[in-house]
Coordinates of C-alpha atoms and ligand atoms in Angstrom, one line a residue:
X1 CA -2.8 12.0 -17.6
X2 CA -3.8 9.0 -15.4
X3 CA -4.9 9.4 -11.8
X4 CA -4.7 6.2 -9.7
X5 CA -6.3 5.9 -6.3
X6 CA -5.6 3.2 -3.8
X7 CA -8.2 3.2 -1.0
X8 CA -6.7 1.6 2.1
X9 CA -8.1 1.3 5.6
X10 CA -6.0 4.2 6.9
X11 CA -5.2 6.3 3.8
X12 CA -6.4 6.9 0.3
X13 CA -3.2 7.3 -1.8
X14 CA -3.5 9.3 -5.0
X15 CA -0.9 9.4 -7.8
X16 CA -0.8 11.3 -11.0
X17 CA 1.4 9.7 -13.6
X18 CA 2.8 12.3 -16.0
X19 CA 4.5 11.5 -19.3
X20 CA 8.0 12.9 -18.9
X21 CA 7.8 14.4 -15.4
X22 CA 8.0 12.8 -12.0
X23 CA 4.9 11.1 -10.5
X24 CA 3.0 13.3 -8.1
X25 CA 1.5 11.5 -5.1
X26 CA -0.4 12.4 -1.9
X27 CA -2.7 10.8 0.7
X28 CA -6.0 11.7 2.4
X29 CA -7.2 9.9 5.5
X30 CA -9.7 7.2 4.9
X31 CA -11.3 7.8 8.3
X32 CA -13.6 9.1 9.4
X33 CA -15.6 7.8 6.4
X34 CA -17.0 10.8 4.6
X35 CA -20.2 11.2 2.5
X36 CA -20.0 11.5 -1.2
X37 CA -20.7 15.3 -0.9
X38 CA -17.9 15.7 1.6
X39 CA -15.5 13.8 -0.6
X40 CA -16.6 15.9 -3.6
X41 CA -15.8 19.1 -1.6
X42 CA -12.5 17.7 -0.4
X43 CA -11.4 16.4 -3.8
X44 CA -12.4 19.6 -5.6
X45 CA -9.6 21.5 -4.0
X46 CA -6.9 18.8 -3.8
X47 CA -5.1 19.2 -7.1
X48 CA -4.0 22.9 -7.0
X49 CA -1.7 22.5 -3.9
X50 CA 0.2 19.8 -5.8
X51 CA 0.5 21.9 -9.0
X52 CA -1.8 19.8 -11.0
X53 CA -4.4 21.1 -13.5
X54 CA -7.4 18.8 -12.8
X55 CA -8.6 19.2 -16.4
X56 CA -5.5 17.4 -17.7
X57 CA -6.6 14.2 -16.0
X58 CA -8.1 12.1 -18.7
X59 CA -8.1 8.7 -17.1
X60 CA -8.9 7.5 -13.5
X61 CA -8.4 4.0 -11.9
X62 CA -9.6 3.2 -8.4
X63 CA -8.6 0.1 -6.3
X64 CA -10.2 -0.3 -2.9
X65 CA -10.2 -2.5 0.2
X66 CA -12.9 -0.4 1.9
X67 CA -16.3 -1.2 0.3
X68 CA -18.0 1.7 2.2
X69 CA -15.8 4.2 0.3
X70 CA -15.4 2.7 -3.2
X71 CA -18.6 4.1 -4.9
X72 CA -18.6 7.4 -3.0
X73 CA -15.0 8.1 -4.2
X74 CA -15.9 7.0 -7.7
X75 CA -19.0 9.3 -7.8
X76 CA -17.2 12.2 -6.3
X77 CA -14.4 12.0 -8.9
X78 CA -17.0 11.5 -11.7
X79 CA -18.7 14.7 -10.6
X80 CA -15.4 16.6 -10.8
X81 CA -14.1 15.1 -14.1
X82 CA -17.2 14.3 -16.0
X83 CA -16.3 10.7 -16.9
X84 CA -16.6 7.4 -15.0
X85 CA -13.4 6.2 -13.2
X86 CA -12.6 2.5 -13.7
X87 CA -12.8 0.4 -10.6
X88 CA -10.5 -2.6 -10.6
X89 CA -10.4 -5.6 -8.3
X90 CA -9.1 -9.2 -8.1
X91 CA -11.4 -10.3 -11.0
X92 CA -10.0 -7.6 -13.4
X93 CA -8.1 -9.6 -16.1
X94 CA -4.3 -9.7 -16.0
X95 CA -1.5 -12.2 -16.5
X96 CA -1.4 -12.8 -12.7
X97 CA -3.1 -16.0 -11.7
X98 CA -4.6 -16.7 -8.3
X99 CA -7.4 -18.9 -6.9
X100 CA -8.7 -16.6 -4.1
X101 CA -12.2 -15.2 -4.2
X102 CA -11.3 -13.0 -1.2
X103 CA -8.0 -11.4 -2.1
X104 CA -7.9 -7.6 -1.5
X105 CA -7.4 -5.3 -4.5
X106 CA -4.1 -4.0 -2.9
X107 CA -2.7 -7.5 -2.7
X108 CA -3.7 -8.2 -6.3
X109 CA -2.1 -4.9 -7.4
X110 CA 1.0 -5.8 -5.4
X111 CA 1.2 -9.1 -7.3
X112 CA 0.7 -7.4 -10.7
X113 CA 3.4 -4.8 -10.1
X114 CA 5.8 -7.5 -8.9
X115 CA 5.1 -9.6 -12.0
X116 CA 5.1 -6.6 -14.4
X117 CA 8.3 -5.0 -13.0
X118 CA 11.8 -5.8 -14.0
X119 CA 12.4 -8.1 -11.0
X120 CA 13.7 -11.7 -11.8
X121 CA 12.6 -15.0 -10.4
X122 CA 10.2 -15.5 -7.5
X123 CA 9.1 -12.4 -5.6
X124 CA 7.8 -11.5 -2.1
X125 CA 5.9 -8.2 -1.7
X126 CA 5.7 -6.9 1.9
X127 CA 3.0 -4.2 2.4
X128 CA 3.4 -2.1 5.6
X129 CA -0.2 -0.8 5.8
X130 CA -3.0 -1.0 8.3
X131 CA -2.3 -4.8 8.0
X132 CA 1.2 -6.1 7.4
X133 CA 1.0 -8.5 4.4
X134 CA 3.3 -10.8 2.6
X135 CA 2.5 -12.1 -0.9
X136 CA 4.5 -14.7 -2.8
X137 CA 4.4 -14.9 -6.6
X138 CA 6.4 -17.0 -9.0
X139 CA 8.0 -16.2 -12.4
X140 CA 4.9 -17.4 -14.2
X141 CA 2.7 -14.9 -12.4
X142 CA 1.1 -17.5 -10.1
X143 CA 0.3 -16.2 -6.6
X144 CA 1.6 -18.8 -4.2
X145 CA -0.2 -17.3 -1.2
X146 CA -0.5 -14.5 1.3
X147 CA 0.2 -13.8 5.0
X148 CA -1.9 -11.2 6.9
X149 CA -0.7 -9.9 10.3
X150 CA -1.5 -6.8 12.3
X151 CA 0.1 -3.7 10.8
X152 CA 2.8 -2.0 12.9
X153 CA 0.8 1.2 13.7
X154 CA -2.3 -1.0 14.3
X155 CA -0.4 -3.1 16.9
X156 CA 1.2 0.0 18.5
X157 CA -2.1 1.7 18.8
X158 CA -3.6 -1.3 20.4
X159 CA -0.7 -1.7 22.9
X160 CA -0.9 2.0 23.9
X161 CA -4.7 1.9 24.1
X162 CA -4.9 -1.2 26.3
X163 CA -2.4 -0.1 28.9
X164 CA -2.3 2.5 31.6
X165 CA 1.4 3.3 31.6
X166 CA 2.6 2.9 28.0
X167 CA 3.0 6.1 26.0
X168 CA 3.0 6.9 22.3
X169 CA 6.5 6.5 20.9
X170 CA 8.4 7.4 17.8
X171 CA 9.2 4.4 15.6
X172 CA 13.0 4.6 15.6
X173 CA 15.6 1.9 16.3
X174 CA 16.8 2.0 19.9
X175 CA 20.5 1.6 20.9
X176 CA 20.1 -2.0 22.1
X177 CA 17.6 -4.8 22.0
X178 CA 17.3 -4.9 25.8
X179 CA 15.9 -1.5 26.9
X180 CA 16.1 0.3 30.3
X181 CA 13.3 2.8 30.0
X182 CA 9.8 2.4 28.8
X183 CA 10.3 4.2 25.5
X184 CA 13.4 2.2 24.5
X185 CA 11.7 -1.1 25.6
X186 CA 8.7 -0.3 23.4
X187 CA 10.9 0.8 20.5
X188 CA 12.7 -2.5 20.7
X189 CA 9.5 -4.4 20.7
X190 CA 8.1 -2.5 17.7
X191 CA 11.3 -2.2 15.7
X192 CA 13.4 -5.3 16.5
X193 CA 10.3 -7.3 17.2
X194 CA 8.7 -6.6 13.8
X195 CA 12.1 -6.8 12.1
X196 CA 12.5 -10.3 13.5
X197 CA 9.1 -11.3 12.2
X198 CA 9.8 -9.9 8.8
X199 CA 13.2 -11.5 8.5
X200 CA 11.8 -14.8 9.9
X201 CA 8.9 -14.8 7.5
X202 CA 11.1 -14.1 4.5
X203 CA 13.3 -17.1 5.5
X204 CA 10.2 -19.3 6.0
X205 CA 8.7 -18.3 2.7
X206 CA 12.0 -18.8 0.9
X207 CA 12.2 -22.3 2.4
X208 CA 8.6 -23.1 1.5
X209 CA 9.0 -22.1 -2.2
X210 CA 12.6 -23.5 -2.4
X211 CA 14.2 -20.3 -3.6
X212 CA 15.7 -17.1 -2.4
X213 CA 13.0 -14.7 -3.5
X214 CA 13.5 -11.0 -4.5
X215 CA 11.9 -9.0 -1.8
X216 CA 10.0 -5.7 -2.5
X217 CA 8.4 -3.6 0.3
X218 CA 5.8 -0.9 0.1
X219 CA 3.3 1.0 2.3
X220 CA 3.7 3.7 5.0
X221 CA 6.3 2.1 7.1
X222 CA 8.3 0.3 4.4
X223 CA 10.7 3.3 4.3
X224 CA 11.3 2.9 8.1
X225 CA 12.0 -0.9 8.1
X226 CA 13.6 -1.6 4.7
X227 CA 16.9 0.3 5.6
X228 CA 17.2 -1.8 8.8
X229 CA 17.5 -5.2 7.0
X230 CA 19.4 -6.6 4.0
X231 CA 16.6 -9.1 3.4
X232 CA 14.4 -6.4 1.8
X233 CA 15.9 -5.8 -1.7
X234 CA 14.0 -2.6 -2.6
X235 CA 11.3 -0.3 -1.1
X236 CA 8.8 1.4 -3.4
X237 CA 6.0 3.4 -1.8
X238 CA 4.3 3.5 -5.2
X239 CA 4.4 -0.3 -5.8
X240 CA 0.7 -0.9 -5.1
X241 CA -0.5 2.1 -7.1
X242 CA 1.8 1.1 -10.0
X243 CA -0.1 -2.2 -10.0
X244 CA -3.4 -0.3 -10.3
X245 CA -1.9 1.6 -13.2
X246 CA -0.8 -1.6 -15.0
X247 CA -4.3 -3.1 -14.4
X248 CA -5.9 0.0 -16.0
X249 CA -3.6 -0.1 -19.0
X250 CA -4.4 -3.8 -19.6
X251 CA -8.2 -3.2 -19.4
X252 CA -9.0 0.3 -20.6
Ligands
LIG1 N1 8.5 7.6 10.2 C1 7.2 7.2 10.4 N2 6.8 6.9 11.7 C2 5.6 6.5 12.0 N3 4.7 6.3 11.1 C3 5.0 6.5 9.8 C4 6.3 6.9 9.4 N4 6.3 7.1 8.0 C5 5.0 6.7 7.6 N5 4.2 6.4 8.7 C6 2.8 5.9 8.6 O1 2.5 5.5 7.3 C7 1.2 6.0 6.9 C8 1.2 6.3 5.4 O2 1.1 5.0 4.8 P1 0.2 4.6 3.6 O3 -0.3 5.8 2.8 O4 0.9 3.5 2.8 O5 -1.1 4.0 4.2 P2 -1.1 2.9 5.3 O6 -1.4 3.6 6.6 O7 0.2 2.2 5.3 O8 -2.1 1.8 5.1 P3 -3.4 1.5 4.2 O9 -2.9 1.2 2.8 O10 -3.9 0.3 4.8 O11 -4.3 2.7 4.3 C9 1.1 7.3 7.7 O12 -0.3 7.5 8.1 C10 1.8 7.0 9.0 O13 1.0 6.4 10.0
LIG2 C1 -5.5 -7.6 4.1 C2 -5.9 -6.1 3.7 C3 -6.7 -5.5 4.9 C4 -4.6 -5.3 3.5 O1 -4.9 -4.0 3.1 C5 -6.8 -6.1 2.5 O2 -6.1 -6.6 1.4 C6 -8.1 -6.8 2.6 O3 -9.0 -6.4 3.3 N1 -8.2 -8.1 2.0 C7 -9.4 -8.9 2.0 C8 -9.1 -10.3 2.5 C9 -8.0 -11.0 1.7 O4 -7.2 -10.4 1.0 O5 -8.0 -12.3 1.8
LIG3 K1 -12.4 -5.6 9.7

């Protein structure tokens, strides 16, 4: 069985791909950064609650956008499983072409899963993580470019943290765009505001590439925003981690 790990700035997402059965997935906070020993202790007890027998894991792939965690996670997993997990990044060979020497592994994995999936034509991948990213890729696997904006929780935390009178809110759609109480006003800004950005960016990217792209969303809040717009064609919270799996299979 293959274990794939996507180390993000907020969460480390784990997924175990089983042959016939459903994929099992869970997350562990990335922060505070833990030592290798702490990670080893934490990881040692993480399989059982999910009904996984750790000894059945024969392959491990790690993708990371947090350099401070990459090697510690690799070493902790190596101590548990007795073999070296493969670390992949933007330079790991694949049919996806890009010219960036900075592209985060999650963005590269998003491109690979979009190109390797059954989607047709040009694609946009929107990742609702710590950062909100858009990636455009054409039918030949050429990455057209990326957009990086503050993630929704990141923006909300900053807004609440920098103000005296604004409270934490739940990210749900308010009754109307114009609100009459603080909570509804903020929900409008966060939900309709970001939705407007997302729809507007999709339109702009489509215009720039001269085609109506197929739009895939992933990341923590994809499941909240995708149902609110018909411009997102599908939401798959495992999209990034499926890209890591494909990268592993192409390079093992
Ligand atoms: N209904 C919801 N309301 C508010 N936040 C939510 C909701 N559903 C998911 N989230 C957020 O999504 C996060 C899980 O997302 P995920 O595992 O993709 O990592 P991430 O935080 O998106 O980013 P990164 O990949 O950068 O670590 C949770 O920590 C939570 O903050
Ligand atoms: C943009 C994020 C933070 C999204 O997780 C990550 O992909 C990253 O740190 N990237 C490095 C910079 C770049 O992709 O150009
Ligand atoms: K930073």
